[in-house]
């Protein structure tokens, strides 16, 4: 049996998959992400400076791994992002150009991937719980190392102050302690809480956390409405002193 093509490098197969299985329209814009890696982050930064006018840039420094691999550092990563409606030939041409840069600079070229464009404002807002692991995967593909420290923030909405206090007590009983309450009901009587956790870039762990919190929220008559990857400083910067949007 023939092996499956590696879609990062087989661009014809990538487009075939997108068109046949994902109903991709060639007139739709995508974020095309070309990944370069190196143990020498200075070389990647040099390329980033050279390509900044042509691509959006995402950079991730090498980090010490915590997966039992003797503490060896991961590679630094540079993602060159091109938002456009492209044909397979156009993607191939860009990929060849990026590959040539990698060869000339002594870098590793790790192929191309593509995603639906996400506006910056959408990135700041709460995402539905079912989208959180997908966002984590995008962050990983864009350079976030596996098992890297990453704050997790959860928005729980409840139909009454009484229900809010019940779910808070249940969560605290499970060991969740970093909680902000928003116990002034809105015009619909809805109130809520934000729960902060020191998480990591591990999809299975995030999925388990989402299921656990959703279970407690639903048992008390509410729901887990949103997830984000904010620490407290970032949370305050985005939302200020106001309660998060609970629409």
Short mmCIF file of C-alpha atoms in Angstrom, two decimals:
data_model
loop_
_atom_site.label_atom_id
_atom_site.label_comp_id
_atom_site.label_asym_id
_atom_site.label_seq_id
_atom_site.Cartn_x
_atom_site.Cartn_y
_atom_site.Cartn_z
CA UNK A 1 0.00 0.00 0.00
CA UNK A 2 1.37 3.42 -0.96
CA UNK A 3 2.19 5.69 1.95
CA UNK A 4 0.13 8.82 2.53
CA UNK A 5 1.69 11.98 1.05
CA UNK A 6 3.17 14.51 3.46
CA UNK A 7 0.92 17.51 2.80
CA UNK A 8 3.55 19.91 4.12
CA UNK A 9 5.74 19.14 1.13
CA UNK A 10 3.41 17.67 -1.51
CA UNK A 11 1.53 20.80 -2.51
CA UNK A 12 -0.48 19.13 -5.26
CA UNK A 13 -1.74 16.60 -2.71
CA UNK A 14 -2.47 19.42 -0.27
CA UNK A 15 -4.65 21.24 -2.80
CA UNK A 16 -6.36 18.00 -3.83
CA UNK A 17 -7.20 17.32 -0.16
CA UNK A 18 -8.46 20.87 0.38
CA UNK A 19 -10.66 20.91 -2.72
CA UNK A 20 -12.06 17.38 -2.49
CA UNK A 21 -12.41 17.03 1.28
CA UNK A 22 -12.68 20.59 2.60
CA UNK A 23 -14.64 22.26 -0.24
CA UNK A 24 -11.87 24.81 -0.71
CA UNK A 25 -12.61 27.53 -3.27
CA UNK A 26 -9.48 28.87 -4.98
CA UNK A 27 -10.88 32.40 -4.64
CA UNK A 28 -10.86 32.12 -0.82
CA UNK A 29 -7.99 33.67 1.10
CA UNK A 30 -5.93 31.41 3.36
CA UNK A 31 -3.04 31.97 5.71
CA UNK A 32 -0.15 30.10 4.05
CA UNK A 33 2.53 29.32 6.63
CA UNK A 34 6.09 28.41 5.61
CA UNK A 35 8.14 27.02 8.50
CA UNK A 36 11.89 27.34 9.04
CA UNK A 37 13.81 25.87 11.99
CA UNK A 38 17.33 26.22 13.34
CA UNK A 39 19.36 25.80 16.50
CA UNK A 40 20.78 29.26 15.68
CA UNK A 41 17.99 31.75 16.42
CA UNK A 42 20.15 34.64 15.15
CA UNK A 43 20.02 33.20 11.63
CA UNK A 44 16.24 32.98 11.81
CA UNK A 45 15.98 36.56 13.08
CA UNK A 46 18.14 37.68 10.17
CA UNK A 47 15.74 36.02 7.72
CA UNK A 48 12.75 37.49 9.57
CA UNK A 49 14.18 40.99 9.18
CA UNK A 50 14.75 40.43 5.47
CA UNK A 51 11.26 39.01 4.83
CA UNK A 52 9.21 41.27 7.09
CA UNK A 53 7.83 43.39 4.26
CA UNK A 54 6.73 40.37 2.27
CA UNK A 55 5.33 38.11 5.00
CA UNK A 56 3.78 38.32 8.42
CA UNK A 57 6.27 36.92 10.90
CA UNK A 58 5.94 34.57 13.86
CA UNK A 59 9.04 33.62 15.82
CA UNK A 60 9.52 31.10 18.63
CA UNK A 61 12.77 30.78 20.57
CA UNK A 62 14.22 27.36 21.32
CA UNK A 63 13.09 26.06 24.70
CA UNK A 64 14.31 23.37 27.07
CA UNK A 65 12.15 20.31 26.60
CA UNK A 66 10.46 18.62 29.54
CA UNK A 67 9.52 15.37 27.84
CA UNK A 68 12.37 13.24 29.14
CA UNK A 69 14.79 13.94 26.27
CA UNK A 70 17.66 14.82 28.65
CA UNK A 71 16.75 18.48 28.64
CA UNK A 72 17.95 19.00 25.07
CA UNK A 73 16.71 22.28 23.59
CA UNK A 74 14.10 22.38 20.89
CA UNK A 75 14.85 24.25 17.66
CA UNK A 76 13.93 27.90 17.25
CA UNK A 77 11.21 28.36 14.65
CA UNK A 78 10.33 31.08 12.15
CA UNK A 79 6.96 31.02 10.39
CA UNK A 80 6.51 33.17 7.28
CA UNK A 81 2.79 33.83 6.77
CA UNK A 82 1.23 34.90 3.50
CA UNK A 83 -2.50 35.74 3.49
CA UNK A 84 -3.82 35.38 -0.05
CA UNK A 85 -5.96 33.35 -2.44
CA UNK A 86 -3.30 31.24 -4.15
CA UNK A 87 -3.09 28.48 -6.71
CA UNK A 88 -0.95 25.38 -6.24
CA UNK A 89 1.61 26.81 -8.69
CA UNK A 90 1.88 30.02 -6.67
CA UNK A 91 2.34 28.14 -3.41
CA UNK A 92 4.98 25.94 -5.03
CA UNK A 93 6.87 29.01 -6.25
CA UNK A 94 6.87 30.59 -2.80
CA UNK A 95 7.82 27.29 -1.17
CA UNK A 96 10.79 26.95 -3.54
CA UNK A 97 11.90 30.49 -2.71
CA UNK A 98 11.70 29.84 1.03
CA UNK A 99 13.50 26.51 0.59
CA UNK A 100 16.29 28.28 -1.32
CA UNK A 101 16.67 30.76 1.54
CA UNK A 102 16.87 27.86 3.98
CA UNK A 103 19.62 26.19 1.97
CA UNK A 104 21.58 29.44 1.59
CA UNK A 105 21.35 30.24 5.32
CA UNK A 106 21.86 26.71 6.63
CA UNK A 107 18.31 26.40 8.00
CA UNK A 108 15.80 23.55 8.01
CA UNK A 109 12.77 24.00 5.76
CA UNK A 110 9.77 22.21 7.31
CA UNK A 111 7.16 22.72 4.63
CA UNK A 112 3.96 24.70 4.24
CA UNK A 113 0.57 24.49 5.92
CA UNK A 114 -2.53 26.64 5.59
CA UNK A 115 -5.37 27.82 7.79
CA UNK A 116 -8.50 29.91 7.56
CA UNK A 117 -7.58 33.55 8.24
CA UNK A 118 -8.27 34.76 11.76
CA UNK A 119 -8.59 38.49 12.40
CA UNK A 120 -6.58 39.93 15.27
CA UNK A 121 -9.75 41.04 17.09
CA UNK A 122 -11.15 37.53 16.84
CA UNK A 123 -7.98 36.17 18.41
CA UNK A 124 -8.54 38.39 21.45
CA UNK A 125 -12.16 37.39 21.99
CA UNK A 126 -13.44 34.29 23.75
CA UNK A 127 -13.48 31.20 21.55
CA UNK A 128 -16.06 28.41 21.88
CA UNK A 129 -14.70 25.50 23.94
CA UNK A 130 -14.89 23.18 20.93
CA UNK A 131 -12.47 25.46 19.05
CA UNK A 132 -9.82 25.68 21.77
CA UNK A 133 -7.84 22.56 20.88
CA UNK A 134 -7.87 23.58 17.22
CA UNK A 135 -6.42 26.99 18.20
CA UNK A 136 -3.79 25.22 20.29
CA UNK A 137 -2.86 23.11 17.25
CA UNK A 138 -2.51 26.26 15.13
CA UNK A 139 -0.25 27.77 17.80
CA UNK A 140 1.84 24.60 17.78
CA UNK A 141 2.14 24.67 13.99
CA UNK A 142 3.17 28.31 14.24
CA UNK A 143 6.05 27.58 16.60
CA UNK A 144 4.76 26.98 20.15
CA UNK A 145 6.82 24.04 21.47
CA UNK A 146 5.06 20.91 22.77
CA UNK A 147 4.42 21.03 26.52
CA UNK A 148 5.35 24.72 26.68
CA UNK A 149 3.83 26.63 29.58
CA UNK A 150 0.63 28.34 28.48
CA UNK A 151 -2.05 30.02 30.62
CA UNK A 152 -5.60 28.76 30.22
CA UNK A 153 -8.61 30.96 31.00
CA UNK A 154 -12.21 29.77 31.11
CA UNK A 155 -15.45 31.77 31.06
CA UNK A 156 -18.40 30.14 32.85
CA UNK A 157 -21.84 31.78 32.70
CA UNK A 158 -24.65 31.02 35.11
CA UNK A 159 -28.36 31.91 35.16
CA UNK A 160 -28.37 33.37 38.67
CA UNK A 161 -26.15 34.50 41.52
CA UNK A 162 -27.24 31.45 43.51
CA UNK A 163 -26.14 29.13 40.68
CA UNK A 164 -22.89 31.07 40.40
CA UNK A 165 -22.11 30.47 44.06
CA UNK A 166 -22.94 26.76 43.71
CA UNK A 167 -20.61 26.24 40.76
CA UNK A 168 -17.88 28.28 42.46
CA UNK A 169 -18.10 26.05 45.52
CA UNK A 170 -18.02 22.93 43.33
CA UNK A 171 -14.96 24.15 41.41
CA UNK A 172 -13.14 25.12 44.56
CA UNK A 173 -13.88 21.67 45.93
CA UNK A 174 -12.07 20.25 42.88
CA UNK A 175 -9.00 22.36 43.65
CA UNK A 176 -9.62 25.34 41.39
CA UNK A 177 -8.63 28.40 43.40
CA UNK A 178 -7.80 31.21 40.97
CA UNK A 179 -11.31 32.45 40.22
CA UNK A 180 -12.77 35.90 39.54
CA UNK A 181 -16.51 36.27 40.16
CA UNK A 182 -18.76 38.64 38.22
CA UNK A 183 -21.81 38.40 40.44
CA UNK A 184 -23.78 41.44 39.28
CA UNK A 185 -26.37 39.99 36.87
CA UNK A 186 -26.81 41.62 33.48
CA UNK A 187 -30.19 42.67 32.08
CA UNK A 188 -30.98 38.99 31.44
CA UNK A 189 -30.06 37.92 34.96
CA UNK A 190 -26.87 36.21 33.77
CA UNK A 191 -23.63 36.34 35.77
CA UNK A 192 -20.39 34.46 35.54
CA UNK A 193 -16.84 33.70 36.56
CA UNK A 194 -13.40 33.47 35.02
CA UNK A 195 -11.13 30.63 35.98
CA UNK A 196 -7.34 30.88 35.55
CA UNK A 197 -5.09 27.83 35.25
CA UNK A 198 -1.35 27.44 34.64
CA UNK A 199 -1.66 25.14 31.63
CA UNK A 200 0.64 23.74 28.95
CA UNK A 201 0.63 23.12 25.22
CA UNK A 202 -0.94 19.67 25.54
CA UNK A 203 -4.18 19.13 23.62
CA UNK A 204 -5.33 16.12 25.63
CA UNK A 205 -4.87 17.96 28.92
CA UNK A 206 -6.79 20.99 27.65
CA UNK A 207 -9.62 18.77 26.40
CA UNK A 208 -9.84 17.05 29.78
CA UNK A 209 -9.92 20.41 31.58
CA UNK A 210 -12.66 21.70 29.30
CA UNK A 211 -14.77 18.59 29.94
CA UNK A 212 -14.27 18.81 33.70
CA UNK A 213 -15.22 22.48 33.97
CA UNK A 214 -18.16 22.09 31.57
CA UNK A 215 -19.47 19.20 33.67
CA UNK A 216 -19.54 21.31 36.84
CA UNK A 217 -21.08 24.29 35.03
CA UNK A 218 -23.86 22.21 33.49
CA UNK A 219 -24.56 20.39 36.76
CA UNK A 220 -25.32 23.79 38.31
CA UNK A 221 -27.51 24.97 35.43
CA UNK A 222 -24.95 27.01 33.47
CA UNK A 223 -22.36 26.45 30.77
CA UNK A 224 -18.71 26.81 29.93
CA UNK A 225 -19.02 29.50 27.28
CA UNK A 226 -15.49 30.50 26.35
CA UNK A 227 -11.79 29.66 26.50
CA UNK A 228 -8.70 31.82 26.02
CA UNK A 229 -4.97 31.65 26.61
CA UNK A 230 -4.49 34.66 28.89
CA UNK A 231 -2.54 35.19 32.06
CA UNK A 232 -3.97 37.75 34.46
CA UNK A 233 -2.02 40.68 33.01
CA UNK A 234 -3.16 39.87 29.48
CA UNK A 235 -6.72 39.34 30.70
CA UNK A 236 -6.77 42.77 32.35
CA UNK A 237 -5.25 44.37 29.26
CA UNK A 238 -7.96 42.95 27.00
CA UNK A 239 -11.00 43.30 29.25
CA UNK A 240 -9.96 45.99 31.75
CA UNK A 241 -11.99 46.19 34.90
CA UNK A 242 -15.21 45.13 33.20
CA UNK A 243 -16.64 41.65 33.24
CA UNK A 244 -16.00 39.73 30.00
CA UNK A 245 -18.70 39.74 27.36
CA UNK A 246 -21.23 37.06 28.24
CA UNK A 247 -23.48 37.23 25.20
#
